[in-house]
Structures are given as C-alpha cells and as structure tokens.
PDB file of C-alpha atoms and ligand atoms in Angstrom:
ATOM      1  CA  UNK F   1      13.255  18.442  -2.858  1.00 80.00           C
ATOM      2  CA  UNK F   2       9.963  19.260  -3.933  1.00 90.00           C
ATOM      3  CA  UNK F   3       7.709  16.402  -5.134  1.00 93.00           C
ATOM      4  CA  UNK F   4       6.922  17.912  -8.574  1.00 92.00           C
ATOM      5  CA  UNK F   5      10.269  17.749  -9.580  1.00 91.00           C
ATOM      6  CA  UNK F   6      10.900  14.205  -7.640  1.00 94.00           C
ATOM      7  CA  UNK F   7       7.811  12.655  -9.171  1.00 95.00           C
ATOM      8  CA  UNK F   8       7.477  14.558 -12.772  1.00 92.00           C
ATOM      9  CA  UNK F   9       4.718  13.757 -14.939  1.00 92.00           C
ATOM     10  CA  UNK F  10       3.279  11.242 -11.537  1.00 94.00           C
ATOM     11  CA  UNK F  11       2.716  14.266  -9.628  1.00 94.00           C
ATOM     12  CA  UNK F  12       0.949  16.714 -12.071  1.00 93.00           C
ATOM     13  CA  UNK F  13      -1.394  13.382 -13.493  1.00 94.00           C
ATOM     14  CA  UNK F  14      -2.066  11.877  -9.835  1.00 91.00           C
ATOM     15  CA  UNK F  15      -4.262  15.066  -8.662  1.00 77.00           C
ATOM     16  CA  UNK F  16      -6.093  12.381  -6.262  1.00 86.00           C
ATOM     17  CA  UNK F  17      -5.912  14.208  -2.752  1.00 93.00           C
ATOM     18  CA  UNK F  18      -4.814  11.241  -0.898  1.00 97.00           C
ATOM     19  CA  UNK F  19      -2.158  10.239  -3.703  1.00 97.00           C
ATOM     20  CA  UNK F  20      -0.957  13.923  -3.497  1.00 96.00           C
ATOM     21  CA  UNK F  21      -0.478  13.381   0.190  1.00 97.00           C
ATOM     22  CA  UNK F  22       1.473  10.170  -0.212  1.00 98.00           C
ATOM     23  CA  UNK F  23       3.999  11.665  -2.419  1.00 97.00           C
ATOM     24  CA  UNK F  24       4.268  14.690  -0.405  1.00 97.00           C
ATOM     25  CA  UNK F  25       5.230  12.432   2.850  1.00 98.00           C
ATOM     26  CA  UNK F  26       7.050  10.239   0.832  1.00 97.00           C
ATOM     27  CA  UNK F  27       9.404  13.036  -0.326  1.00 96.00           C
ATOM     28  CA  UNK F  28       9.671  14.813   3.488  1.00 97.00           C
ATOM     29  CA  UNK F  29      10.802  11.468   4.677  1.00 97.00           C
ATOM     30  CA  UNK F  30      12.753  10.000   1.652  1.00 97.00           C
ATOM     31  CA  UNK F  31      11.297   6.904   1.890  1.00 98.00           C
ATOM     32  CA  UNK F  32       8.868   4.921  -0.755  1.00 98.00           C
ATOM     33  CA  UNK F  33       8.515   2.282   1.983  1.00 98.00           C
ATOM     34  CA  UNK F  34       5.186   1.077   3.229  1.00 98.00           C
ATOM     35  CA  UNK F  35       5.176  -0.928   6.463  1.00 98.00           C
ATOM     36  CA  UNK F  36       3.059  -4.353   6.316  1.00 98.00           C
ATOM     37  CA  UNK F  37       3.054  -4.237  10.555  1.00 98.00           C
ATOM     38  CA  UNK F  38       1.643  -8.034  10.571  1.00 98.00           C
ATOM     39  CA  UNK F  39       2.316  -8.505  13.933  1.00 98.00           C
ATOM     40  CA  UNK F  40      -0.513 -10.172  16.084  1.00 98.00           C
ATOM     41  CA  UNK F  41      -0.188  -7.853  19.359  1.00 98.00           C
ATOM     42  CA  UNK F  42      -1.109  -3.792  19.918  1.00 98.00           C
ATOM     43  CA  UNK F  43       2.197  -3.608  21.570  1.00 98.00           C
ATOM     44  CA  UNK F  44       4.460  -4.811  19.334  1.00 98.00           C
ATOM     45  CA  UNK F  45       2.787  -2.980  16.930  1.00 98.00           C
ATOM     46  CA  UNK F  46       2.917   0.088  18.649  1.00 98.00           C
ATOM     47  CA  UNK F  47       6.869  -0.382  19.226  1.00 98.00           C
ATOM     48  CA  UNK F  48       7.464  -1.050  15.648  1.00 98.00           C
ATOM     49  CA  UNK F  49       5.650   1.962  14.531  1.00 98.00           C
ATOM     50  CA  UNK F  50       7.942   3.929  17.559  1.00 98.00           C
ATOM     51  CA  UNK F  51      10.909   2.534  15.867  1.00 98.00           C
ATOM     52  CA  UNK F  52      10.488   2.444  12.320  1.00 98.00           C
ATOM     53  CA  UNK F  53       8.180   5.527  12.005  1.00 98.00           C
ATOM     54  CA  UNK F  54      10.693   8.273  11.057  1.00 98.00           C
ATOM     55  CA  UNK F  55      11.700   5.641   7.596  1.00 98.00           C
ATOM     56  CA  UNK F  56       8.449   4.926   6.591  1.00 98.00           C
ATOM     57  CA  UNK F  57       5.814   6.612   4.289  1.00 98.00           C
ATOM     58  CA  UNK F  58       2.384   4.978   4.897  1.00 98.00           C
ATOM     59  CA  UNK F  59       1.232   1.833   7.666  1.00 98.00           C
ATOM     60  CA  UNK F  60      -0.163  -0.951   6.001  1.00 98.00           C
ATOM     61  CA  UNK F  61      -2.369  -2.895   8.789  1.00 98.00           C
ATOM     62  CA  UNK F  62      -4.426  -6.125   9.153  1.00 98.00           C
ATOM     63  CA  UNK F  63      -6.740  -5.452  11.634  1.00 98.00           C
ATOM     64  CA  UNK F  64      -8.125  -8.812  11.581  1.00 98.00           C
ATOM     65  CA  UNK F  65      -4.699 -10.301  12.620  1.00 98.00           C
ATOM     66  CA  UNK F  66      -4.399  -8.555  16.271  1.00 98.00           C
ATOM     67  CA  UNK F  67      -4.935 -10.943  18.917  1.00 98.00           C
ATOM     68  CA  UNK F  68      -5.789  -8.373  21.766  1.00 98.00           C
ATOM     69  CA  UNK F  69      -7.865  -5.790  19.316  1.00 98.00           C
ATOM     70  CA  UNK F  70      -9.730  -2.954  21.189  1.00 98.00           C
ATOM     71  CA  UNK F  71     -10.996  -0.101  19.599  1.00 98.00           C
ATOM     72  CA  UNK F  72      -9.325   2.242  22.285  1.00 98.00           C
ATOM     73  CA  UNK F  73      -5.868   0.889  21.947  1.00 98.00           C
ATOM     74  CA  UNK F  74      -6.439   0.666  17.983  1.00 98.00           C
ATOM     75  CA  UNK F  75      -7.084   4.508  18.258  1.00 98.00           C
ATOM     76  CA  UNK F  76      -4.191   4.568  19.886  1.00 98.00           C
ATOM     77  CA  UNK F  77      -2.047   3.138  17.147  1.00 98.00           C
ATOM     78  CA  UNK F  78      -3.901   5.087  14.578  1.00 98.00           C
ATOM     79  CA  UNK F  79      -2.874   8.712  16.346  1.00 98.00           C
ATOM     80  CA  UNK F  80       0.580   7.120  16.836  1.00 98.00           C
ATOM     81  CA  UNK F  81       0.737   7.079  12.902  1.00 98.00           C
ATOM     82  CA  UNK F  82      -0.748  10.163  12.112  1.00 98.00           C
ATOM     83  CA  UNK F  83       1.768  11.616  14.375  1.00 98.00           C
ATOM     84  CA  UNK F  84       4.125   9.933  12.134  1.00 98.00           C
ATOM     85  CA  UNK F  85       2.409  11.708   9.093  1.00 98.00           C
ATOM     86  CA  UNK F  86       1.494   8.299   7.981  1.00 98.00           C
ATOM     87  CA  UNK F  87      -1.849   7.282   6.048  1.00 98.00           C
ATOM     88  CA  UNK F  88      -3.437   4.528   6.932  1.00 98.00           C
ATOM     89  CA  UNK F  89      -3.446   0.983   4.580  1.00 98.00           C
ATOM     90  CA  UNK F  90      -6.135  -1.548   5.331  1.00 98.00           C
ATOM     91  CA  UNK F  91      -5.308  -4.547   3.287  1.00 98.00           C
ATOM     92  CA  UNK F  92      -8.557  -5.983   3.476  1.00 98.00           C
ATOM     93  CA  UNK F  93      -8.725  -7.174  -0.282  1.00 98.00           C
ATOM     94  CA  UNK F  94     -12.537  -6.640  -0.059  1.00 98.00           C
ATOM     95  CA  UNK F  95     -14.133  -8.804  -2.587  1.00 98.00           C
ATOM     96  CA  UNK F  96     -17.951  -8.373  -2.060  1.00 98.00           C
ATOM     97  CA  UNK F  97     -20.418  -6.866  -3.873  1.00 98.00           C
ATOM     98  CA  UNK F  98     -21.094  -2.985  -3.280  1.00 98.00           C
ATOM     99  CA  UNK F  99     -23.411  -2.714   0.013  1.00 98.00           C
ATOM    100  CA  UNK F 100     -21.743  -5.940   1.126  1.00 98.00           C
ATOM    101  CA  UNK F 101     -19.083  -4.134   1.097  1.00 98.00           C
ATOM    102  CA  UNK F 102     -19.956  -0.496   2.398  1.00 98.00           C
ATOM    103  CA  UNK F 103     -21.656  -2.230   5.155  1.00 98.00           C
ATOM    104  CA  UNK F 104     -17.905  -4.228   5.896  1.00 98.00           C
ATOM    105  CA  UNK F 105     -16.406  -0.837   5.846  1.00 98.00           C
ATOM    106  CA  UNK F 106     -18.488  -0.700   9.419  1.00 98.00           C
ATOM    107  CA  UNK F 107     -18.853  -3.375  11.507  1.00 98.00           C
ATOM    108  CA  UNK F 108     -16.729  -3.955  14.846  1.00 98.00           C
ATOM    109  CA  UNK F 109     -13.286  -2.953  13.080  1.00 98.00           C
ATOM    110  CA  UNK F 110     -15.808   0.747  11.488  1.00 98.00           C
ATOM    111  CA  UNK F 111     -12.521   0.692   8.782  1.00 98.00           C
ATOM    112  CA  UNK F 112     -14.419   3.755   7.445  1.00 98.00           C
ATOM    113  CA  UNK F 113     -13.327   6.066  10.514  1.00 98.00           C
ATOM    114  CA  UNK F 114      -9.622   5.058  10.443  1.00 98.00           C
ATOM    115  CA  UNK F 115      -8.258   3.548   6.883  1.00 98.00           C
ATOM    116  CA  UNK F 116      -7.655   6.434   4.390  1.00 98.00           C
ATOM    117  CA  UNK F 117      -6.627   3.509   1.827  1.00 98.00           C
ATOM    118  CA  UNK F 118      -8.174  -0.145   1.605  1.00 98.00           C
ATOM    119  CA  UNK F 119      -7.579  -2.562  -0.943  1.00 98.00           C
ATOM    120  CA  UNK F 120     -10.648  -4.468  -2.816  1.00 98.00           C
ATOM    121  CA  UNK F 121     -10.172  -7.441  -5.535  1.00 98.00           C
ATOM    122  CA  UNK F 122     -12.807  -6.357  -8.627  1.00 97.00           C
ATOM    123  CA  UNK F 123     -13.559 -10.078  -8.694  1.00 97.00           C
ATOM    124  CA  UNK F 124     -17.628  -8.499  -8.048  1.00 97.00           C
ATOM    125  CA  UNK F 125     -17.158  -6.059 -10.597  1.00 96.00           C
ATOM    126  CA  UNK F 126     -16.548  -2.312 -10.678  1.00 95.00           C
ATOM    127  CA  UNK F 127     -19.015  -1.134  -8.195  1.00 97.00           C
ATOM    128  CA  UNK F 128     -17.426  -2.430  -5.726  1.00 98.00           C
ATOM    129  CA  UNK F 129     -15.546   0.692  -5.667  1.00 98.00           C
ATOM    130  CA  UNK F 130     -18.442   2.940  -5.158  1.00 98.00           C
ATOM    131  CA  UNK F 131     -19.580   0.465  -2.134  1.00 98.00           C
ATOM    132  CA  UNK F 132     -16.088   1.319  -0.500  1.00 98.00           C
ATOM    133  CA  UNK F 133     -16.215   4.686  -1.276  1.00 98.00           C
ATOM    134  CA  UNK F 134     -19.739   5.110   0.483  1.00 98.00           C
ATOM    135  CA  UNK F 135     -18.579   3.624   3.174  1.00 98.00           C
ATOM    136  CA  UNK F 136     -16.135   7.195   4.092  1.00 98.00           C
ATOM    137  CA  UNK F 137     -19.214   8.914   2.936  1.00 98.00           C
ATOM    138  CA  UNK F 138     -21.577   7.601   5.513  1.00 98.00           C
ATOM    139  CA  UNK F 139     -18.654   8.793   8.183  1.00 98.00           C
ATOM    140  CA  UNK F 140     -17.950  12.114   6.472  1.00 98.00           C
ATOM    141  CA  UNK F 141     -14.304  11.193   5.447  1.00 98.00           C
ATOM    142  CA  UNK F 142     -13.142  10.451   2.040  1.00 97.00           C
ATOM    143  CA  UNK F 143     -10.802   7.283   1.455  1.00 98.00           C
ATOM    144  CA  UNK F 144      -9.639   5.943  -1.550  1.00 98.00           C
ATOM    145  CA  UNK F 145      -9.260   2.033  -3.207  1.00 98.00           C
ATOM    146  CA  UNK F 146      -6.002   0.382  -4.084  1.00 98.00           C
ATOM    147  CA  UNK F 147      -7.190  -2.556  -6.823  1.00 98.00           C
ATOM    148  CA  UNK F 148      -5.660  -5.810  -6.887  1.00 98.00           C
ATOM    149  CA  UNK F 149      -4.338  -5.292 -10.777  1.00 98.00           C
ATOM    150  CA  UNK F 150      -1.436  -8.159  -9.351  1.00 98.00           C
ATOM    151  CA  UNK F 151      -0.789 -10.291  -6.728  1.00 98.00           C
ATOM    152  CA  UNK F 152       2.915 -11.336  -5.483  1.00 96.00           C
ATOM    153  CA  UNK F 153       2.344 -15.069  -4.345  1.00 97.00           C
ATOM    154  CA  UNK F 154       2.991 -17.684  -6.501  1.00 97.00           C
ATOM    155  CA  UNK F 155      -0.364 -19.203  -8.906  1.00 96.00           C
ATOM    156  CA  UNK F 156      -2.651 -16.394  -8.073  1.00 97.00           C
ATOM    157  CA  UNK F 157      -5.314 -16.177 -10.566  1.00 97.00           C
ATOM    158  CA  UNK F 158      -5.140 -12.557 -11.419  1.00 97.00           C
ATOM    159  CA  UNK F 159      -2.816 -13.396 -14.162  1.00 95.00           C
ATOM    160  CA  UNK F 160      -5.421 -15.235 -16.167  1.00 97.00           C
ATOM    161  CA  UNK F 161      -5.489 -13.436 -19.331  1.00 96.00           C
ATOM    162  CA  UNK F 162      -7.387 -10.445 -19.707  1.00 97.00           C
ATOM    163  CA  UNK F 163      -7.758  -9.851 -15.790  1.00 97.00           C
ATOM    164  CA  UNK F 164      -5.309  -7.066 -15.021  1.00 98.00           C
ATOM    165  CA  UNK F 165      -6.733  -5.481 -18.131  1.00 98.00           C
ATOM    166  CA  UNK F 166      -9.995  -5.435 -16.935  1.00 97.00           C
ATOM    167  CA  UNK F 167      -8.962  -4.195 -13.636  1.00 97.00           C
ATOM    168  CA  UNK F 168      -7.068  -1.581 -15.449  1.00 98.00           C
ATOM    169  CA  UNK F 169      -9.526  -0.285 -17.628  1.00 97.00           C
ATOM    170  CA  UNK F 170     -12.332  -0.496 -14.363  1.00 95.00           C
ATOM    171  CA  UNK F 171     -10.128   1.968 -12.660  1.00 97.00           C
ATOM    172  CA  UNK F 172      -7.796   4.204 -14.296  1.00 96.00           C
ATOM    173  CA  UNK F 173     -10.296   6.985 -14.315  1.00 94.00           C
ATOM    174  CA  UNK F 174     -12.271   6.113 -11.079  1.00 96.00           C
ATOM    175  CA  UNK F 175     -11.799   8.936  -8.466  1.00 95.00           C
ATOM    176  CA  UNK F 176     -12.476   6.312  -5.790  1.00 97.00           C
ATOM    177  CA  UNK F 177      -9.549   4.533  -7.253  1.00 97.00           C
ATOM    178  CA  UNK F 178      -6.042   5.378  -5.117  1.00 97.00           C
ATOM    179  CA  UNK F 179      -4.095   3.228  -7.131  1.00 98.00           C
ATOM    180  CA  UNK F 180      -3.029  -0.335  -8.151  1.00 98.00           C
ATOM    181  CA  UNK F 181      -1.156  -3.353  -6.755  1.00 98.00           C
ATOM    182  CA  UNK F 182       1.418  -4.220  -8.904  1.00 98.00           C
ATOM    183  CA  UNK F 183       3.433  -7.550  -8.155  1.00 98.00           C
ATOM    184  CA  UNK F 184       6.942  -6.531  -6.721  1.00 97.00           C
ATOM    185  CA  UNK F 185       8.478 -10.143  -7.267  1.00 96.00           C
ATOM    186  CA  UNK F 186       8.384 -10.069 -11.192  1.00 96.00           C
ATOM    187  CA  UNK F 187       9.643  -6.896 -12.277  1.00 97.00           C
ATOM    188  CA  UNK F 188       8.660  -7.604 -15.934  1.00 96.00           C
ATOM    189  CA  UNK F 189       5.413  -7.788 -15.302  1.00 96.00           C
ATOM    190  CA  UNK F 190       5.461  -4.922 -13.292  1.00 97.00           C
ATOM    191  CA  UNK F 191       6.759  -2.038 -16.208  1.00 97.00           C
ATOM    192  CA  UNK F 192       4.482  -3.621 -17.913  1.00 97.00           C
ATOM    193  CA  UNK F 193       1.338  -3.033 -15.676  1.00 98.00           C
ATOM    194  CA  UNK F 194       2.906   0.715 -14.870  1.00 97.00           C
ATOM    195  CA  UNK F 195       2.918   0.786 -18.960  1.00 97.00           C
ATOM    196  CA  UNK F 196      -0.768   0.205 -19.234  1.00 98.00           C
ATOM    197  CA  UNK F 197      -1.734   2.402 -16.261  1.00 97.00           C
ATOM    198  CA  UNK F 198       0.413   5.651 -17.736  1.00 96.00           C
ATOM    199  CA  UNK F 199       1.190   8.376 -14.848  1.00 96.00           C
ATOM    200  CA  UNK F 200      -2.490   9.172 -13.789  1.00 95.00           C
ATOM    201  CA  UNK F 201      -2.313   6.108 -10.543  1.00 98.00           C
ATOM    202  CA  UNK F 202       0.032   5.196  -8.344  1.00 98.00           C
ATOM    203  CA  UNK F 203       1.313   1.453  -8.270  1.00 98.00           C
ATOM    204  CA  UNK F 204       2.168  -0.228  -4.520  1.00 98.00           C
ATOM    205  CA  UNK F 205       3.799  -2.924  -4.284  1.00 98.00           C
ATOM    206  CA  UNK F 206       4.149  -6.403  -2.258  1.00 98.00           C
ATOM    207  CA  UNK F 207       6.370  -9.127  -2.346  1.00 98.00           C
ATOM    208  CA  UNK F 208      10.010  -7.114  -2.196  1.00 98.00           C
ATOM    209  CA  UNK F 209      12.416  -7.876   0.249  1.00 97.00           C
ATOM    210  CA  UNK F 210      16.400  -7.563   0.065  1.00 96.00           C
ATOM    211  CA  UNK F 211      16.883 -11.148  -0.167  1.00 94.00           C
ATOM    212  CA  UNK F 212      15.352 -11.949  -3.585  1.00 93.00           C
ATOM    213  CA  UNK F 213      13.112 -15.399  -3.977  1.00 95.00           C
ATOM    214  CA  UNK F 214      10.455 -17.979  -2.504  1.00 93.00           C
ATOM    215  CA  UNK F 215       9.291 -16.318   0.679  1.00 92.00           C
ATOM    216  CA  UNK F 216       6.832 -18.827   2.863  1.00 95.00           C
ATOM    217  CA  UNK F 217       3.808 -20.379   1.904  1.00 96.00           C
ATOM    218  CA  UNK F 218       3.650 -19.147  -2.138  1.00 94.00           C
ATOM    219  CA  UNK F 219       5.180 -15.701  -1.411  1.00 95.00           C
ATOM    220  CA  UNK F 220       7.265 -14.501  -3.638  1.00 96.00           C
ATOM    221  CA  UNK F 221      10.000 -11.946  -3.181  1.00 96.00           C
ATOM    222  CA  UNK F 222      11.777  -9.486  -6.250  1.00 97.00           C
ATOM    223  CA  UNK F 223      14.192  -7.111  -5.626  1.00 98.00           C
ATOM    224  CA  UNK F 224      13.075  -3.460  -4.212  1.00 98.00           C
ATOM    225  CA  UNK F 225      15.341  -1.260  -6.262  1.00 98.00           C
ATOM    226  CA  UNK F 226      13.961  -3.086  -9.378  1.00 98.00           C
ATOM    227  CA  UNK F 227      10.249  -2.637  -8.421  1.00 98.00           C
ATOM    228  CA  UNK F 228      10.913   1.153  -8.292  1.00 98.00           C
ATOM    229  CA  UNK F 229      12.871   1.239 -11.744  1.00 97.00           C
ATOM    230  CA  UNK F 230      10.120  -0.795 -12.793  1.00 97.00           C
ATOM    231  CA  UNK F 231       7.578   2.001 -11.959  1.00 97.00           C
ATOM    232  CA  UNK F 232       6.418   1.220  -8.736  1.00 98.00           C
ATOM    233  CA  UNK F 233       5.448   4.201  -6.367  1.00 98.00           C
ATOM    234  CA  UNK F 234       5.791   2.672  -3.011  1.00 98.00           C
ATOM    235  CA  UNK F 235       7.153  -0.426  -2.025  1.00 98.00           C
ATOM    236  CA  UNK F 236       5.272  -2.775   0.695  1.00 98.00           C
ATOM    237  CA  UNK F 237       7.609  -4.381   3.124  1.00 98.00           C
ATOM    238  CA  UNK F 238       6.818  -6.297   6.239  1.00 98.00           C
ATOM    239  CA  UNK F 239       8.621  -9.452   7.267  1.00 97.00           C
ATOM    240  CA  UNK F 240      11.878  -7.539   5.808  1.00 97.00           C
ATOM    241  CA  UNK F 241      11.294  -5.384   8.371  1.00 98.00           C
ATOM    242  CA  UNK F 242       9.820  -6.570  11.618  1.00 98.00           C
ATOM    243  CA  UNK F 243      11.804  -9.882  11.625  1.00 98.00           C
ATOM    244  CA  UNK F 244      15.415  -8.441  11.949  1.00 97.00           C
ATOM    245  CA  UNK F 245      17.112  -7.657  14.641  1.00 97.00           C
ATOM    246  CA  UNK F 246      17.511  -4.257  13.771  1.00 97.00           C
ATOM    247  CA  UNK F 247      14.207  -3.034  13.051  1.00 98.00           C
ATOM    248  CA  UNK F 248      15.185   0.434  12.627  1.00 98.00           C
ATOM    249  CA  UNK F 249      18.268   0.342  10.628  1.00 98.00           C
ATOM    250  CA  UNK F 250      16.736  -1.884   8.114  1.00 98.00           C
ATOM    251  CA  UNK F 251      13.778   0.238   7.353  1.00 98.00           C
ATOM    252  CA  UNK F 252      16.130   2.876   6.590  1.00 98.00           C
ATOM    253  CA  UNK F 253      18.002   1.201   4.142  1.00 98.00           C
ATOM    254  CA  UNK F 254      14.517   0.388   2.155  1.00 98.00           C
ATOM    255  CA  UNK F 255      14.056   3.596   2.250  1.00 98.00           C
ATOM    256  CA  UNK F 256      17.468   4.669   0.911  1.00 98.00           C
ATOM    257  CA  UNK F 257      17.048   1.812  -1.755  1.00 98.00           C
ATOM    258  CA  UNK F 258      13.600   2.857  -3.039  1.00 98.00           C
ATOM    259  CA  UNK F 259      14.520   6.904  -2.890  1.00 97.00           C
ATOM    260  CA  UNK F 260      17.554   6.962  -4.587  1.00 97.00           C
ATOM    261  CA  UNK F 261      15.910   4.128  -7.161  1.00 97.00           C
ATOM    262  CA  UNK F 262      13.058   6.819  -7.616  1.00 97.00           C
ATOM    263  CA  UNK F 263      15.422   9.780  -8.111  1.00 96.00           C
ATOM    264  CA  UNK F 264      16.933   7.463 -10.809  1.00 95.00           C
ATOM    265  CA  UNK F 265      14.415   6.573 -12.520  1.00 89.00           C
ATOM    266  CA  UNK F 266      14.102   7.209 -16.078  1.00 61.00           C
ATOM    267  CA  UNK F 267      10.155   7.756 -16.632  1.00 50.00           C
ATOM    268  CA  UNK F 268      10.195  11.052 -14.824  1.00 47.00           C
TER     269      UNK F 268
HETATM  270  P1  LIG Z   1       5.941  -9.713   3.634  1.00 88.10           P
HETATM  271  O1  LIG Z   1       6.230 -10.120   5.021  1.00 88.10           O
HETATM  272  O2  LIG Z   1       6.836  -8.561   3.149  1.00 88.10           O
HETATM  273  O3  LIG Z   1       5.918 -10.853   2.693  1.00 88.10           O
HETATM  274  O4  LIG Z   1       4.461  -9.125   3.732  1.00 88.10           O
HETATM  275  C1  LIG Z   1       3.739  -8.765   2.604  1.00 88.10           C
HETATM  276  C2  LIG Z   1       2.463  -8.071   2.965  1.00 88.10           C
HETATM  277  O5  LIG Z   1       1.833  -7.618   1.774  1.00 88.10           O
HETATM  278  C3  LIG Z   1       1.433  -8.917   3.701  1.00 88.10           C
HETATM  279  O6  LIG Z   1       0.790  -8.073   4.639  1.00 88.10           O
HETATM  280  C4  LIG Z   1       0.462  -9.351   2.626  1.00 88.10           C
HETATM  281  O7  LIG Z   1      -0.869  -9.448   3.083  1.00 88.10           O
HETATM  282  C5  LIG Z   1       0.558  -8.217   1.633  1.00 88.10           C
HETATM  283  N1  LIG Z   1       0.355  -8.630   0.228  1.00 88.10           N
HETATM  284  C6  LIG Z   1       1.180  -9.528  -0.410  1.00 88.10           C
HETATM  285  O8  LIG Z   1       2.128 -10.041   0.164  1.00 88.10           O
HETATM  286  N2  LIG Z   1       0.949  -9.846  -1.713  1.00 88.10           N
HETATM  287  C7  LIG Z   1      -0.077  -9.328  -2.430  1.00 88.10           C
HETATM  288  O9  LIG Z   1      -0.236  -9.615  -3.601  1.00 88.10           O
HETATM  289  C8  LIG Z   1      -0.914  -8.401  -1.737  1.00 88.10           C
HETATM  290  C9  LIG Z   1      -0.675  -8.071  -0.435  1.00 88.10           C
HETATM  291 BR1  LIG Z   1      -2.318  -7.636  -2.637  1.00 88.10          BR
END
C-alpha cells in the first residue's frame, strides 16, 4: 500500500525527511513497532535485532546500558539496522541546556554520527532543540528530536498542568522537532495530546505491552491497539519483546496489532 493513502492527512502534513522515512518503512514492513533493545550485551543485542528485524520499523537503543560497549562492535549493530532499513532511536531524554547538550551529542558514545532520532525533555527550554540539532550539523548529518510531551511511568511530573502544552506549542513547528512522546498506558490522555498536536508530528509511544497494567518499578503498561486508535504513530515495545520465549513471533504480532489498528483508524 502506499503510505499516502495508509497515513492520509499524517503523510502530506509530516513533510519532515526523517518522519517521511519512518512511515515509508513502516508501511514496507507493516509494522508501527519500535524495538526498546534494553539489553546490557552487544550480542544479545545483535541476535535480537537478527531475529526481530524483519517486524520492526525503527531500533530504539540505550547506549549507556551496554556492559561491553565498543565503538567497533556498536558500528556493527548500527549497519546491522540499517540493513534492516531501520532508523536509529537514542532515548537519551537529554535535558541540558543547548551547548551542554550539542557537546553530549559527542563525547565517547559521538550519538551525532549514529542516532537519526534522540529524545530531549524541554525541562531547559526550547533551545535545547537547536543544541541537538547542531550537534548532526557539526558531523554533516541531519537528525531530528522526539520531545517528552508524556511520560508512561507512574507520577512523572510532565503532567503538571500546563507542561505538555508548553512542550506542544515549543515544538509543533520546529523543523528540528521529529515528533512527540505520547504516554501509551493512558489512552485518554493520549487522543488528547494527538488532538493538540493535529497531523503535522508524529506521536511514539512507550509503555504498551499486550498484557495491560503496572509494569516494574512505576511503569505503566496500556493496550497497543488502543494507543494506535488513539493516534499514536509508532508504538515502543521492549520487555514485550525481548523477554519471551519467542522473540520473533511476538514482534510480529505487535506489528499485526498496530498495522491493522492504523489501517482502522478513523482520523485518516
Ligand atoms: P518496556 O520494557 O516496554 O517497558 O520498555 C520501555 C522503553 O521505553 C524503555 O526503554 C524506556 O526507557 C522507554 N520509555 C518509557 O518506558 N517511558 C517513557 O515515558 C519514555 C521512554 Br520517554
């Protein structure tokens, strides 16, 4: 199917390169599912990206998580996704302000020559885009910033009145600005963020799994099908995934869930 007609009024407001790329894969795969691959060594990451790679749309990594990190084997992974037509996702919720954070895009991990997509809180304020965003620059790539609008674990702050709002209104327009996080274990909430935001970013979203509730430690899980109805664009899935059994077979039945949810969808 093509991806105009799949995404409607998404596809012809979300001109963004990167976002254009993401619904383009998301469409040759049939899949809205983006991997969280929180797993603490480069070879079980490596064999969950070998297994689960043909069902997912994009690789959502924590870099900072990988107990034997190097940047050789990192490249590895890296060509091992791009081979899977997968963007990158560093979910580094940067929080500092501007050259703080350019200069973070660097560093031993140099983010800026592998992540096409990071995630930043606006707790700083807005230029905290523009810091990320120079950060590509000084590499000669171009990347783009998924803001915390939500959060999915239980008492997070960003639900103090007037704060998604604000991040709203800091980034709707933004180039630099991929998308939003919208908060897959209240579906409520998340129509009504997707509401405010209209068709011109794309929402991701955490805290979905198949079996609906408290996750660990203040996660909290909603249902997947419902994020998508709900107007979410991709949905982030990790323990869901890499803790069964059958690592393969499950990310394919995301992926069923969240296409057929977005071919049902009403909004396009
Ligand atoms: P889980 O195993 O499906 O619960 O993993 C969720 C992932 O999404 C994990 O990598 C978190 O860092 C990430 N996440 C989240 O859970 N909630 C949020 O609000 C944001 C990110 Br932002």
């Amino acid at each position: 199917m093509e991806p105009a007609d799949v995404w409607g009024a998404r596809w012809d407001a979300c001109d963004n390169t990167l976002a254009r790329q993401y619904m383009e894969v998301a469409c040759s795969k049939q899949s809205l599912v983006i991997l969280a691959a929180d797993l603490n060594t480069m070879s079980g990451l490596n064999d969950l990206v070998d297994q689960v790679g043909p069902h997912i749309a994009a690789l959502k990594t924590h870099v900072d998580l990988v107990d034997d990190w190097t940047a050789e084997s990192w490249a590895g992974l890296c060509e091992k996704a791009k081979a899977h037509d997968l963007l990158i996702f560093e979910d580094q919720k940067f929080g500092d302000i501007g050259p703080i954070s350019r200069g973070q895009m660097a560093g031993i991990y140099d983010i800026r020559s592998w992540a096409n997509i990071v995630t930043a809180h606006g707790i700083s304020g807005p230029d905290i885009v523009d810091g990320l965003c120079a950060g590509w620059t000084d590499v000669g790539r171009e990347g783009g910033v998924l803001l915390l609008a939500q959060m999915s674990s239980r008492g997070n702050l960003l639900g103090l009145p007037g704060y998604t709002d604000e991040m709203i209104r800091a980034g709707v327009s933004n180039s630099g600005v991929f998308g939003f996080i919208g908060n897959g274990s209240r579906a409520n909430e998340l129509a009504e963020l997707r509401q405010k935001v209209g068709n011109q970013k794309l929402i991701w979203t955490p805290g979905v799994n198949l079996a609906v509730g408290d996750g660990e430690m203040g996660q909290r899980y909603g249902d997947p099908r419902d994020a998508v109805l709900a107007g979410s664009d991709g949905i982030i899935v990790g323990s869901g995934i890499y803790k069964s059994d059958q690592k393969d077979e499950v990310a394919k039945a995301y992926a069923d869930i969240s296409w057929q949810a977005l071919l049902e969808r009403s909004d396009i």
